[in-house]
Structure formats: C-alpha cells, structure tokens
Amino acid sequence: MARRSTSSSTGRPTGTAPSGPRNRTPQPVRLRRRTFGDVVKAFLAFVVLLVLVVGVPGALAVTVGWPLPRSAPSMDWLSQPIDVQTFLNALTVVVWLAWAQFTACVLVEVKAAVSGVGLPGRVPGAGPSQLLARQLVAALLLVGATAASFTPGLSQLGHSLEGNQKGTVATAQATPGILAQQQEQAKSTAAALAEQAGHAAAHAEQGGSTAAHGATKYYRIQPPEGRHHDSLWEIAQRHLGDGRRYKEIYELNKDRIQPDGSRLSEASLIRPGWIMEMPGDAHGGELVENPDAHVSPEVRQQIGDYAQTGDHAQHQHQQHQQHQEQGGGQHAGGDGATAQITVPSQRQSGDTGAPAAHETSAHSSSSSFGLSEALLGAPLLAAGLLAALGRRRRQALWQSALGAVGGRRGMEPPIPAGDAQDVQDALLVGADPEGVRQLDRSLRGLAAALTAESRSLPVVYAAWLSHGDLHLQLAQPAGKPPAPWQLGQDQTFWTLSRADAEHYEDTDAAAPYPGLVSLGTMDDSRLLLNLEAVPGIVSLSGREADRAAVFASVAAELATNGWSDRMTITLVGFGADLTPLAPNRLRHLDDVEALFETMEAETRQRRGALGAADHHSVLTGRTGPAQHTRWAPNLVLLATQPSAEDAVRLAELAADAARLGIGYLVGSERDDLPGAAWAMEITPDGRLLAPLLGLELQAQLLPAVQQRAVVELFVESDPERDPDGPTTTPPFLVDISEQGRPAVYARLVGPYEIIGLDTPDGDRSPLLHEALALLLLHREGVHPRVLSSALWPRGVTEDVRDALLERLRGWLGTDPDGSPRLRADAAGRLTLAKSVVSDLDVLRSLYYEATQGKGVESRAVRGRLLTDALVLVRGPLLADRAEGRYRWLTHEIIDAQLPLLVADIGLALSAFHLEKDRAEKAIEALGAALRTAPEDERLWNELLRATHATGDPDRLRALAADLIARSGARGLPPRTEALLDELLPTWRDGAAATG
C-alpha cells in the first residue's frame, strides 16, 4: 500500500496533505501578483532613497559647503564665541555622519537582498536607520527583478547552505592543488556560516534579554482562513516589518514543546494553536504581552508553560551551533576528489524562498501507532522490501503446490507476530511502489533515449526526488539532455518533472544507475547517492550502533530495490543475517583479507574486460547492443574500521573504482580515513552530516530491532525452511453447517456482492466496500494505519479515517448480543466478528473439511464438499472492481493463493471422480478449475490423464495439440512432455507435422 510521496517521491492530490513524519524546512511559496499600490510604494521608496542617499549630501555641499576647518585649529579657537556659522558647521558634521551611517545601512541591506542572505549584518548603532533602510529597500525590490532573490530559497537549504553560499556543481578533481584549494574554500564557507549563525544567535539573545526584563511577547498561530495558512514569513512581515526576520522567530522557538506536545523542528512546519515567542521589537494587535485578563485562562496557562521552555531551546540552539562549527572543518582525506552535492532549486514561477504556509499532516505526527518510524520514513526501502517479500511468499506457494517442498500442499503463509507484525505493517504504510516504478522507468527511459542518440550515459553523483520530480546531479556538464528531460538550475542538473515521467512506459533498456541508494532527506527532497560513481571511498564515521543502522539500510535497499537489474553487494564483517533478503545479490565475507583477495581479482578482471571492449568505463557499456550482458556494479560495504595498513591498501584498490563500477562504503571511527573522497558522519540523533558536500540529512536508518524483524519475515517465508511448506489450515474457519449461516455474507470471488446489509450512501459506498474487503482478506486483523494507507495511498488526516471507521461500524451493525461486528483487538488492530463471512472464507473451509476434516472419513461428504466449493468460484477476485481502487492488492499474495486453491479443489474433485471411473465428471471439474487457474501445469496434466481415461485417442491428440499451441515458443514443460510420452507416444510426430 503506497503512502504519499516524500520527497519521496510521489505527489498528492489537491487538498490532501502528505502523510507520515517528514523533515521539512522552508518551502517556496508563490508570490502574490504585484498591485498598483506596490508600484506606488516602490516609486516612493526610490524617491526617498534618492533624496536621502544622493539629495542630502548634494544639498549639504551646495548650501553649507565644507563644514570642517581647512587648516589645523589653534588653542585660541576654543576660546572664540560660538556664532551661528559655527553651530551650523557642527550640525552639518552630525548630519554628514548620520548620512554615512544610513548609506552604510542601505548598502548592507541591498547586498543582503541581492545575494540572498537571510539575516543581513547589523551596522553598529544604526537600529532605527537600518530598519528604515530595510523597509525602503524591500519596498523597492518588491517589484524588481530581484524580488525572488532576497528571500531564502531552496538552494540555500535553511541549514548548512545558508547565507551567500551559491550552489556548487558536483565536480571530480584529482589534482592535489585543486583539492587543497577546494578544502580552503570549504573552510572559508564554514567560517562564513558560523559567522552568520552568530548573527542569528545575537538576534535570538537580544530578543531573550528583552523578554527577561518583562517585555516578552507571544503570538498564537491562527487557524487557516479559506486556503490561507499562517507562516513564519508572514508573521515576521506583519509584526517585525520584514519577512526575512522569520529566522529570529524560528531560533527563539526551535525544539520547544508546544501545547499539543509536539515541537517546532523546521521553519515551514507550524500548526494552529502553537505559541511563538517573539523578538522584543515585535508589534501588532495580535500579540500577547505578559498574559493578563485579556486572554482566556487556558491560553494564559499554555503561554505560561511555554515560557518555561525558553532556556532549553536556547541550550539546544547553542549545541547545534557548536556542532556546526566543529563539523565545518571536516574534509575528505587522501588524494581523492571532492564534490558539492546541491539540492536542486525549485523551478515553479513565482517561487520564493520564504517558509511555506502551514500544512496539515496526513497522519498525526505525535504518534506512530507503535509502528517503526524508520520504515515509515523510508518509502523506497519499504517498497523494495515489500516487493521482495511478496516474491518470496509466492515462490513458497508455488514450490509447495508443485511438490518441490515436502509432500503436503498448503495455501497459507505464516502470519507474523510481535515485532515482525509491526514491521510488516510499517512496510505496508510506508511503501511507495509508484515512486519506485516512476524512478525505474525514468532512468531506463533516459538510457534508451541516449542509446537512440548514440550517446553514452553521463556520470551521475546523486539523484534528488522532490515532490515527484527527479533531478540528476552530474559530475560535469554533458550537454542537452534528451526530451522530456530538461536542464535544471545549471548545466550539471538534468530534471524530469513528475508529469513528464508519467508518460514513460516499461522498456527493455538496462538499468543505467543501479548503484543509487537512499541516504536520507533534506527539506522535502530525498537524496540517492550513486555509490559506484564516487571517485574513491565514501567513509562513514559515528557511533558503531548508528553506523550499523545506516549500513543495514543501504544493504537492504540495494538488495531489494526496483531500479537495478543485476548487482553484487559485498558485506564485509557484518550482515551475514541479511543475506536471506536477496541471496542472489548479497554476498558475505568474513574479514578484510577475504575482501582484498576477492576484489583485487575482480578489479583486474574488470579492467581487462573494459580494455577488450574498448570502453572507458562501465557507463559506456550500459548503452548499446551489449548492455544486458555485463557491467553490473559491485558495491562493497565494510562496516568496521580497517587498520592503517589495510586502509592504505583499500585506498589504492579504490583509486580506479568509479570507472570500473565498484563502490566502497567504509565505516570509520574518525573522519580522516585515507583515500576517502567523501566523508560523512552519522550523529546520535539520526542526522547524516557531510560538510564538504554541503549536506545535512535526516538519515535513513534500519535499526537493529527492525532489521531483525525484517529478516524474520523473509526467513519465515523461505520455502526451504519448513519441509511441509505453508500451513494447510486457513486463518479463519467457517461453520459450514445449516446452523452456521452468517449475518453478513460477502461474495468476493467474482463480482463483489454483499448479502445481509443495506446499501450505504452512494458517494461513500465504494470506500466502505473497499474497507470491508480488506478486512475480510485479513481475518487476523488490520492496523488502522494500514487501512488508511490502503484506502488513501497519498495520505489522509486522522479525523477522516476515524469518520470512515465510524460509518463502517454503523453499517455493519451489531450481533444479537449487542457486540459490534467491527472491533479492535488488544493491539488496536481492526477485526471482524465471526458473523461477517466471505465466500473466500467458505471456500477455504470447505476444502479444509473435505481433505482434513469430515471428508477424510466419508467419501460422500468429501465429494459434496468439493463440489460445493467449486460452485462458489464465479471468476477472479473482485472481478468488477473500479479502476484506480484496490491498489493495495498489489501487495497481497491472494492473486497467487486463489488460483492455487481453486486448482487444488479441481484436482481433488477430479481424483474423487476418477476413483469411480467417472472420467467425464473429472474433465468437467478440471475445466471449471482451469477457468480460474489457466496456467496451472498440474491441471493440464491431470486433464491429460482424465482424457486418456475416456479411451478416445483422437480426443487425447486434440488436447495435446491444444497444449502445444498454448505453449508457443517456450515449449511444453518437462513434466508434461514426459506424461505425453507415456500416454501418447506419437505426440511428437504430430507436433512436428503441425510445426
């Protein structure tokens, strides 16, 4: 069940808010249209600035002249009387000084506005003058070409890329001199950022000191009016006179507990009812100063409680500043290359960098309902794991059905419990399969277009997913991208909009960038780093447990992602338990020595293969005729710190890795690992820092508890784990006697019908029917968030979900004893009463009773039960479901279970009739089963036996010819060929004649 996109990656319908916790910072908002009043204000501001900056000194020079003595004054000058001219000269000097100060303020404000600095520097002693200059400059630039440039944009990130740091393209320089120059530039940038953070802290400190003297002012976030929501930018504009001062409000209130129990963590995410402490110079009628009788007792109490959290917020801010200053000096070591990974800027017209207006979260952020936040916030990882788990369970079903495992055949995989059940629910809620599909099609479509133009793939360092748009960051400019791709913010960004990506269809092009893996989110953008393109080693420092969570996430996503074909993920010194996720992709090595032995041989082999194919790198081999035959990446994950000698040896091995399609991610206790081109650090609070790359991400993690639970899901689904295969006992047995008539009966196998309930309101009927179908297919219970994610894949608010559940509860009604038919178990999962039954429940119960219950002792009972079961099959599951609904079925295995169950019933009924030589009855039963399971080889083989039992060779030859025609170029399965050799030895002659 897909959830909304995150940065992930999918969009959302109008009026629907995104679901799940997301690390969001200021978002661009659309500028309002310029009015005639704005033009008048700008003209007046220009006139005032012209008068004050140019007119004042001109008037002074013309009317007064030079006010100071033209020669050095003597001591007699002090005893002379002060005449009018002397007074005027002294006054003129004061005016000149005031003009100089004001002009300096104008210059500072203009520089900040044009360069995009969020908080301009303060001119000493120029409080009112600078405020006037700021308002005049803002009014003038409001209608100018730079109106969007003086607000903080997405490219400034609101974190480590603030200030006047411009987006730097990703580069790969191997020259030591250039590397040193880049490191010096990075240090200078870090110093500038620290200085700007100091300015912000000074503002916050000034506001705090004012508050300490009894002038603390507060603002309560107002509820939305129509489609307008409050934002920090607009609050600062109204009450501080300048929207750019929103960061002062943010710094005063960051991480402080709000009345609803949540915290302000990002400037763009504010909610109605929250309280904001304001700087001391805030003004306006909506502010509350030292709460008194003018506000309600409840609000007075909330503000009083909130005021007590100020010291904590200031302490957190100081810690954050210290961490930034310490992290700013980190750099990649060795002779590798450095690069800057830049968040792509927004392309919508009218965008500014102001914080986005408040948006309602699609799910409550105050509670995760017991589900793993790590998986809820990792939509691509969750989608990959869910798809791989579905494939594993289907494989187990087929192997059991075909007799490859054990002698029993069963339809029911084990139902997870405990942590495994919670993790499965988190996967269902968090997964974004549509985002994975779009990413895969977009990348393969790009490869196909470049192949058609006889162009090679460009080197891609990173991919960003932002609101459904895909941005590829190239190592260097590679010309104009093929349509519908477009150039992004500069020559090193290729961008594909969500609307254009939806036009891509499946293609047989090879996966061009299989080494892309999610690292985390910044603002509303998700970063995927291309590990195989890094010119050297990527090092990861931090605590061992935190590093392990990152490595597990990377390994799990690489092993199960949907945008790669073939690859090898080599896990060194860790992750032996992860191999069940993808035994064909994951390879475990015990130690570094085994790694060197393996990778030295592979490095030599790849160099030789590239030379023989006349390719410069693996990328040139992924387009053209040989794209499917070679050049799959090998991504090495070494979680433990290598020794100094091993680190040097590893750096030499990785020197040419990017060209060969080999990537190295190495854990380190420090950030100075030799040969590390890119150095990253994972912090205890889950942030992934890479100062030289310009990154501060909310890291994507797979903690140890969730890792064990994920592995348990796969191990429990392994067909070779249990010699008996899946269980034969259905999850819910129905009383199939005459006394067991249900109160509510739903027919799901075929067209959807409900007996025993009135038809609900027309507008809500489809949603109620879909919710009931989901509950009927999961008698073990459904988590409320799984239900809401299934019905509203792009997100929904809790009140809408709860309203639906109330309607569903009212529609289903109560049993005669008064108990509701829709209930919640001890874990909070939604379950149905036994009086609510589906035909699928009856079908499973009939087959179980016929083969393991009453039918074992009575042949007559077995025949009746099997016949009744086959009559229930009216077509595929939910045959008439509306397009666009029931998308959650893609995560289910019922599409594999139902045909196998029907085939088993047909086979059992055929055997029942053949025991009494009723071949025609057996053929009739097999034909009925084949209508639901036409691809089941067992049914066709049994049909051959039943037809042979009729003693009509012509009929058998006709059936054999039909089977041969159906098989096409694939040919008949080996078992079917062997059976025909036994029943009809001349069948090959007929097949040759037909061919």
PDB file of N, CA and C in Angstrom, residues 726-799:
ATOM      1  N   PRO A 726       3.994 -24.056   3.295  1.00  0.00           N
ATOM      2  CA  PRO A 726       2.996 -23.244   4.011  1.00  0.00           C
ATOM      3  C   PRO A 726       1.973 -24.120   4.704  1.00  0.00           C
ATOM      4  N   THR A 727       1.373 -23.564   5.733  1.00  0.00           N
ATOM      5  CA  THR A 727       0.392 -24.322   6.500  1.00  0.00           C
ATOM      6  C   THR A 727      -0.854 -24.595   5.672  1.00  0.00           C
ATOM      7  N   THR A 728      -1.546 -25.700   6.014  1.00  0.00           N
ATOM      8  CA  THR A 728      -2.776 -26.044   5.290  1.00  0.00           C
ATOM      9  C   THR A 728      -4.019 -25.565   6.020  1.00  0.00           C
ATOM     10  N   THR A 729      -3.848 -25.037   7.226  1.00  0.00           N
ATOM     11  CA  THR A 729      -5.001 -24.577   7.992  1.00  0.00           C
ATOM     12  C   THR A 729      -5.308 -23.130   7.664  1.00  0.00           C
ATOM     13  N   PRO A 730      -6.521 -22.832   7.201  1.00  0.00           N
ATOM     14  CA  PRO A 730      -6.848 -21.437   6.881  1.00  0.00           C
ATOM     15  C   PRO A 730      -6.883 -20.593   8.136  1.00  0.00           C
ATOM     16  N   PRO A 731      -6.705 -19.276   7.994  1.00  0.00           N
ATOM     17  CA  PRO A 731      -6.684 -18.410   9.179  1.00  0.00           C
ATOM     18  C   PRO A 731      -8.030 -18.270   9.850  1.00  0.00           C
ATOM     19  N   PHE A 732      -9.115 -18.649   9.150  1.00  0.00           N
ATOM     20  CA  PHE A 732     -10.453 -18.452   9.708  1.00  0.00           C
ATOM     21  C   PHE A 732     -11.355 -19.557   9.159  1.00  0.00           C
ATOM     22  N   LEU A 733     -11.854 -20.396  10.049  1.00  0.00           N
ATOM     23  CA  LEU A 733     -12.736 -21.492   9.661  1.00  0.00           C
ATOM     24  C   LEU A 733     -14.183 -21.096   9.906  1.00  0.00           C
ATOM     25  N   VAL A 734     -15.030 -21.420   8.943  1.00  0.00           N
ATOM     26  CA  VAL A 734     -16.442 -21.058   8.992  1.00  0.00           C
ATOM     27  C   VAL A 734     -17.258 -22.293   9.339  1.00  0.00           C
ATOM     28  N   ASP A 735     -18.297 -22.104  10.117  1.00  0.00           N
ATOM     29  CA  ASP A 735     -19.256 -23.174  10.381  1.00  0.00           C
ATOM     30  C   ASP A 735     -20.084 -23.379   9.112  1.00  0.00           C
ATOM     31  N   ILE A 736     -19.797 -24.484   8.409  1.00  0.00           N
ATOM     32  CA  ILE A 736     -20.435 -24.697   7.101  1.00  0.00           C
ATOM     33  C   ILE A 736     -21.730 -25.495   7.208  1.00  0.00           C
ATOM     34  N   SER A 737     -22.174 -25.727   8.445  1.00  0.00           N
ATOM     35  CA  SER A 737     -23.439 -26.427   8.617  1.00  0.00           C
ATOM     36  C   SER A 737     -24.599 -25.479   8.375  1.00  0.00           C
ATOM     37  N   GLU A 738     -25.815 -26.039   8.341  1.00  0.00           N
ATOM     38  CA  GLU A 738     -27.002 -25.219   8.105  1.00  0.00           C
ATOM     39  C   GLU A 738     -27.209 -24.205   9.226  1.00  0.00           C
ATOM     40  N   GLN A 739     -26.731 -24.550  10.441  1.00  0.00           N
ATOM     41  CA  GLN A 739     -26.904 -23.642  11.563  1.00  0.00           C
ATOM     42  C   GLN A 739     -25.875 -22.510  11.570  1.00  0.00           C
ATOM     43  N   GLY A 740     -24.902 -22.572  10.688  1.00  0.00           N
ATOM     44  CA  GLY A 740     -23.835 -21.583  10.703  1.00  0.00           C
ATOM     45  C   GLY A 740     -24.020 -20.454   9.725  1.00  0.00           C
ATOM     46  N   ARG A 741     -25.246 -20.136   9.376  1.00  0.00           N
ATOM     47  CA  ARG A 741     -25.491 -19.054   8.429  1.00  0.00           C
ATOM     48  C   ARG A 741     -24.980 -17.728   8.988  1.00  0.00           C
ATOM     49  N   PRO A 742     -24.169 -16.984   8.243  1.00  0.00           N
ATOM     50  CA  PRO A 742     -23.637 -15.712   8.753  1.00  0.00           C
ATOM     51  C   PRO A 742     -24.677 -14.609   8.684  1.00  0.00           C
ATOM     52  N   ALA A 743     -24.478 -13.583   9.493  1.00  0.00           N
ATOM     53  CA  ALA A 743     -25.356 -12.414   9.446  1.00  0.00           C
ATOM     54  C   ALA A 743     -25.039 -11.550   8.232  1.00  0.00           C
ATOM     55  N   VAL A 744     -23.757 -11.465   7.873  1.00  0.00           N
ATOM     56  CA  VAL A 744     -23.318 -10.692   6.717  1.00  0.00           C
ATOM     57  C   VAL A 744     -22.458 -11.602   5.849  1.00  0.00           C
ATOM     58  N   TYR A 745     -22.817 -11.700   4.577  1.00  0.00           N
ATOM     59  CA  TYR A 745     -22.103 -12.585   3.651  1.00  0.00           C
ATOM     60  C   TYR A 745     -21.656 -11.769   2.437  1.00  0.00           C
ATOM     61  N   ALA A 746     -20.335 -11.758   2.207  1.00  0.00           N
ATOM     62  CA  ALA A 746     -19.759 -11.000   1.091  1.00  0.00           C
ATOM     63  C   ALA A 746     -19.205 -11.974   0.060  1.00  0.00           C
ATOM     64  N   ARG A 747     -19.563 -11.764  -1.186  1.00  0.00           N
ATOM     65  CA  ARG A 747     -19.049 -12.591  -2.284  1.00  0.00           C
ATOM     66  C   ARG A 747     -17.920 -11.822  -2.959  1.00  0.00           C
ATOM     67  N   LEU A 748     -16.696 -12.316  -2.775  1.00  0.00           N
ATOM     68  CA  LEU A 748     -15.506 -11.663  -3.308  1.00  0.00           C
ATOM     69  C   LEU A 748     -14.950 -12.383  -4.532  1.00  0.00           C
ATOM     70  N   VAL A 749     -15.176 -13.694  -4.634  1.00  0.00           N
ATOM     71  CA  VAL A 749     -14.628 -14.489  -5.734  1.00  0.00           C
ATOM     72  C   VAL A 749     -15.565 -14.337  -6.927  1.00  0.00           C
ATOM     73  N   GLY A 750     -15.228 -13.372  -7.778  1.00  0.00           N
ATOM     74  CA  GLY A 750     -16.109 -12.973  -8.867  1.00  0.00           C
ATOM     75  C   GLY A 750     -16.573 -11.554  -8.616  1.00  0.00           C
ATOM     76  N   PRO A 751     -17.738 -11.161  -9.138  1.00  0.00           N
ATOM     77  CA  PRO A 751     -18.254  -9.819  -8.849  1.00  0.00           C
ATOM     78  C   PRO A 751     -18.536  -9.648  -7.362  1.00  0.00           C
ATOM     79  N   TYR A 752     -18.289  -8.438  -6.871  1.00  0.00           N
ATOM     80  CA  TYR A 752     -18.407  -8.129  -5.445  1.00  0.00           C
ATOM     81  C   TYR A 752     -19.882  -7.917  -5.107  1.00  0.00           C
ATOM     82  N   GLU A 753     -20.394  -8.737  -4.169  1.00  0.00           N
ATOM     83  CA  GLU A 753     -21.768  -8.598  -3.700  1.00  0.00           C
ATOM     84  C   GLU A 753     -21.793  -8.757  -2.189  1.00  0.00           C
ATOM     85  N   ILE A 754     -22.740  -8.097  -1.535  1.00  0.00           N
ATOM     86  CA  ILE A 754     -22.904  -8.204  -0.087  1.00  0.00           C
ATOM     87  C   ILE A 754     -24.356  -8.541   0.211  1.00  0.00           C
ATOM     88  N   ILE A 755     -24.531  -9.567   1.025  1.00  0.00           N
ATOM     89  CA  ILE A 755     -25.864 -10.021   1.418  1.00  0.00           C
ATOM     90  C   ILE A 755     -26.004  -9.820   2.913  1.00  0.00           C
ATOM     91  N   GLY A 756     -27.110  -9.195   3.319  1.00  0.00           N
ATOM     92  CA  GLY A 756     -27.373  -9.007   4.734  1.00  0.00           C
ATOM     93  C   GLY A 756     -27.195  -7.583   5.214  1.00  0.00           C
ATOM     94  N   LEU A 757     -26.822  -6.658   4.332  1.00  0.00           N
ATOM     95  CA  LEU A 757     -26.650  -5.259   4.698  1.00  0.00           C
ATOM     96  C   LEU A 757     -27.381  -4.382   3.700  1.00  0.00           C
ATOM     97  N   ASP A 758     -27.879  -3.266   4.186  1.00  0.00           N
ATOM     98  CA  ASP A 758     -28.452  -2.277   3.292  1.00  0.00           C
ATOM     99  C   ASP A 758     -27.340  -1.592   2.510  1.00  0.00           C
ATOM    100  N   THR A 759     -27.657  -1.125   1.325  1.00  0.00           N
ATOM    101  CA  THR A 759     -26.668  -0.407   0.520  1.00  0.00           C
ATOM    102  C   THR A 759     -26.395   0.959   1.140  1.00  0.00           C
ATOM    103  N   PRO A 760     -25.142   1.284   1.414  1.00  0.00           N
ATOM    104  CA  PRO A 760     -24.840   2.598   2.025  1.00  0.00           C
ATOM    105  C   PRO A 760     -25.027   3.732   1.036  1.00  0.00           C
ATOM    106  N   ASP A 761     -24.839   4.955   1.528  1.00  0.00           N
ATOM    107  CA  ASP A 761     -24.971   6.129   0.671  1.00  0.00           C
ATOM    108  C   ASP A 761     -24.104   5.967  -0.566  1.00  0.00           C
ATOM    109  N   GLY A 762     -24.601   6.467  -1.698  1.00  0.00           N
ATOM    110  CA  GLY A 762     -23.915   6.269  -2.961  1.00  0.00           C
ATOM    111  C   GLY A 762     -22.499   6.799  -2.996  1.00  0.00           C
ATOM    112  N   ASP A 763     -22.285   7.976  -2.447  1.00  0.00           N
ATOM    113  CA  ASP A 763     -20.952   8.576  -2.521  1.00  0.00           C
ATOM    114  C   ASP A 763     -19.935   7.826  -1.680  1.00  0.00           C
ATOM    115  N   ARG A 764     -20.371   7.273  -0.555  1.00  0.00           N
ATOM    116  CA  ARG A 764     -19.444   6.600   0.349  1.00  0.00           C
ATOM    117  C   ARG A 764     -19.426   5.095   0.164  1.00  0.00           C
ATOM    118  N   SER A 765     -20.311   4.571  -0.639  1.00  0.00           N
ATOM    119  CA  SER A 765     -20.417   3.123  -0.800  1.00  0.00           C
ATOM    120  C   SER A 765     -19.127   2.480  -1.291  1.00  0.00           C
ATOM    121  N   PRO A 766     -18.449   3.001  -2.344  1.00  0.00           N
ATOM    122  CA  PRO A 766     -17.222   2.332  -2.816  1.00  0.00           C
ATOM    123  C   PRO A 766     -16.145   2.245  -1.744  1.00  0.00           C
ATOM    124  N   LEU A 767     -16.000   3.314  -0.950  1.00  0.00           N
ATOM    125  CA  LEU A 767     -14.959   3.314   0.070  1.00  0.00           C
ATOM    126  C   LEU A 767     -15.285   2.319   1.179  1.00  0.00           C
ATOM    127  N   LEU A 768     -16.546   2.239   1.577  1.00  0.00           N
ATOM    128  CA  LEU A 768     -16.940   1.282   2.611  1.00  0.00           C
ATOM    129  C   LEU A 768     -16.775  -0.149   2.121  1.00  0.00           C
ATOM    130  N   HIS A 769     -17.134  -0.405   0.866  1.00  0.00           N
ATOM    131  CA  HIS A 769     -16.967  -1.749   0.303  1.00  0.00           C
ATOM    132  C   HIS A 769     -15.489  -2.139   0.258  1.00  0.00           C
ATOM    133  N   GLU A 770     -14.636  -1.194  -0.122  1.00  0.00           N
ATOM    134  CA  GLU A 770     -13.205  -1.495  -0.210  1.00  0.00           C
ATOM    135  C   GLU A 770     -12.623  -1.775   1.174  1.00  0.00           C
ATOM    136  N   ALA A 771     -13.034  -0.986   2.171  1.00  0.00           N
ATOM    137  CA  ALA A 771     -12.540  -1.219   3.530  1.00  0.00           C
ATOM    138  C   ALA A 771     -12.978  -2.591   4.038  1.00  0.00           C
ATOM    139  N   LEU A 772     -14.219  -2.957   3.765  1.00  0.00           N
ATOM    140  CA  LEU A 772     -14.711  -4.264   4.206  1.00  0.00           C
ATOM    141  C   LEU A 772     -13.963  -5.391   3.510  1.00  0.00           C
ATOM    142  N   ALA A 773     -13.681  -5.230   2.228  1.00  0.00           N
ATOM    143  CA  ALA A 773     -12.941  -6.267   1.502  1.00  0.00           C
ATOM    144  C   ALA A 773     -11.554  -6.476   2.112  1.00  0.00           C
ATOM    145  N   LEU A 774     -10.877  -5.391   2.459  1.00  0.00           N
ATOM    146  CA  LEU A 774      -9.549  -5.505   3.062  1.00  0.00           C
ATOM    147  C   LEU A 774      -9.628  -6.252   4.389  1.00  0.00           C
ATOM    148  N   LEU A 775     -10.626  -5.944   5.203  1.00  0.00           N
ATOM    149  CA  LEU A 775     -10.777  -6.620   6.489  1.00  0.00           C
ATOM    150  C   LEU A 775     -11.129  -8.091   6.306  1.00  0.00           C
ATOM    151  N   LEU A 776     -11.926  -8.401   5.300  1.00  0.00           N
ATOM    152  CA  LEU A 776     -12.293  -9.800   5.052  1.00  0.00           C
ATOM    153  C   LEU A 776     -11.108 -10.629   4.589  1.00  0.00           C
ATOM    154  N   LEU A 777     -10.178 -10.013   3.892  1.00  0.00           N
ATOM    155  CA  LEU A 777      -8.997 -10.744   3.425  1.00  0.00           C
ATOM    156  C   LEU A 777      -7.936 -10.874   4.500  1.00  0.00           C
ATOM    157  N   HIS A 778      -8.134 -10.191   5.636  1.00  0.00           N
ATOM    158  CA  HIS A 778      -7.170 -10.245   6.747  1.00  0.00           C
ATOM    159  C   HIS A 778      -7.931 -10.484   8.038  1.00  0.00           C
ATOM    160  N   ARG A 779      -8.335 -11.732   8.238  1.00  0.00           N
ATOM    161  CA  ARG A 779      -9.091 -12.061   9.436  1.00  0.00           C
ATOM    162  C   ARG A 779      -8.239 -11.928  10.687  1.00  0.00           C
ATOM    163  N   GLU A 780      -6.906 -11.910  10.542  1.00  0.00           N
ATOM    164  CA  GLU A 780      -6.040 -11.756  11.711  1.00  0.00           C
ATOM    165  C   GLU A 780      -6.054 -10.345  12.266  1.00  0.00           C
ATOM    166  N   GLY A 781      -6.597  -9.381  11.509  1.00  0.00           N
ATOM    167  CA  GLY A 781      -6.662  -8.001  11.960  1.00  0.00           C
ATOM    168  C   GLY A 781      -5.856  -7.075  11.077  1.00  0.00           C
ATOM    169  N   VAL A 782      -6.295  -5.826  11.001  1.00  0.00           N
ATOM    170  CA  VAL A 782      -5.651  -4.821  10.163  1.00  0.00           C
ATOM    171  C   VAL A 782      -5.345  -3.607  11.024  1.00  0.00           C
ATOM    172  N   HIS A 783      -4.103  -3.164  10.967  1.00  0.00           N
ATOM    173  CA  HIS A 783      -3.705  -1.958  11.689  1.00  0.00           C
ATOM    174  C   HIS A 783      -4.447  -0.751  11.119  1.00  0.00           C
ATOM    175  N   PRO A 784      -4.916   0.171  11.981  1.00  0.00           N
ATOM    176  CA  PRO A 784      -5.650   1.335  11.451  1.00  0.00           C
ATOM    177  C   PRO A 784      -4.863   2.121  10.415  1.00  0.00           C
ATOM    178  N   ARG A 785      -3.560   2.249  10.584  1.00  0.00           N
ATOM    179  CA  ARG A 785      -2.779   3.000   9.604  1.00  0.00           C
ATOM    180  C   ARG A 785      -2.618   2.220   8.312  1.00  0.00           C
ATOM    181  N   VAL A 786      -2.597   0.901   8.397  1.00  0.00           N
ATOM    182  CA  VAL A 786      -2.567   0.096   7.167  1.00  0.00           C
ATOM    183  C   VAL A 786      -3.866   0.287   6.392  1.00  0.00           C
ATOM    184  N   LEU A 787      -4.980   0.317   7.101  1.00  0.00           N
ATOM    185  CA  LEU A 787      -6.267   0.536   6.440  1.00  0.00           C
ATOM    186  C   LEU A 787      -6.313   1.899   5.771  1.00  0.00           C
ATOM    187  N   SER A 788      -5.901   2.947   6.482  1.00  0.00           N
ATOM    188  CA  SER A 788      -5.963   4.288   5.902  1.00  0.00           C
ATOM    189  C   SER A 788      -4.999   4.433   4.739  1.00  0.00           C
ATOM    190  N   SER A 789      -3.818   3.817   4.815  1.00  0.00           N
ATOM    191  CA  SER A 789      -2.865   3.899   3.709  1.00  0.00           C
ATOM    192  C   SER A 789      -3.370   3.133   2.493  1.00  0.00           C
ATOM    193  N   ALA A 790      -4.132   2.054   2.732  1.00  0.00           N
ATOM    194  CA  ALA A 790      -4.679   1.293   1.611  1.00  0.00           C
ATOM    195  C   ALA A 790      -5.763   2.080   0.887  1.00  0.00           C
ATOM    196  N   LEU A 791      -6.618   2.729   1.641  1.00  0.00           N
ATOM    197  CA  LEU A 791      -7.731   3.458   1.032  1.00  0.00           C
ATOM    198  C   LEU A 791      -7.300   4.804   0.469  1.00  0.00           C
ATOM    199  N   TRP A 792      -6.334   5.450   1.130  1.00  0.00           N
ATOM    200  CA  TRP A 792      -5.844   6.763   0.683  1.00  0.00           C
ATOM    201  C   TRP A 792      -4.324   6.691   0.549  1.00  0.00           C
ATOM    202  N   PRO A 793      -3.812   6.143  -0.546  1.00  0.00           N
ATOM    203  CA  PRO A 793      -2.356   5.945  -0.677  1.00  0.00           C
ATOM    204  C   PRO A 793      -1.558   7.230  -0.549  1.00  0.00           C
ATOM    205  N   ARG A 794      -2.166   8.388  -0.858  1.00  0.00           N
ATOM    206  CA  ARG A 794      -1.424   9.643  -0.796  1.00  0.00           C
ATOM    207  C   ARG A 794      -1.616  10.386   0.516  1.00  0.00           C
ATOM    208  N   GLY A 795      -2.266   9.740   1.471  1.00  0.00           N
ATOM    209  CA  GLY A 795      -2.358  10.340   2.785  1.00  0.00           C
ATOM    210  C   GLY A 795      -3.755  10.806   3.131  1.00  0.00           C
ATOM    211  N   VAL A 796      -4.039  10.827   4.413  1.00  0.00           N
ATOM    212  CA  VAL A 796      -5.344  11.248   4.912  1.00  0.00           C
ATOM    213  C   VAL A 796      -5.174  11.683   6.360  1.00  0.00           C
ATOM    214  N   THR A 797      -6.024  12.581   6.798  1.00  0.00           N
ATOM    215  CA  THR A 797      -5.982  13.020   8.186  1.00  0.00           C
ATOM    216  C   THR A 797      -6.725  12.016   9.072  1.00  0.00           C
ATOM    217  N   GLU A 798      -6.394  12.056  10.355  1.00  0.00           N
ATOM    218  CA  GLU A 798      -6.979  11.092  11.276  1.00  0.00           C
ATOM    219  C   GLU A 798      -8.491  11.251  11.399  1.00  0.00           C
ATOM    220  N   ASP A 799      -8.970  12.482  11.350  1.00  0.00           N
ATOM    221  CA  ASP A 799     -10.408  12.675  11.525  1.00  0.00           C
ATOM    222  C   ASP A 799     -11.192  12.051  10.383  1.00  0.00           C
TER     223      ASP A 799
END
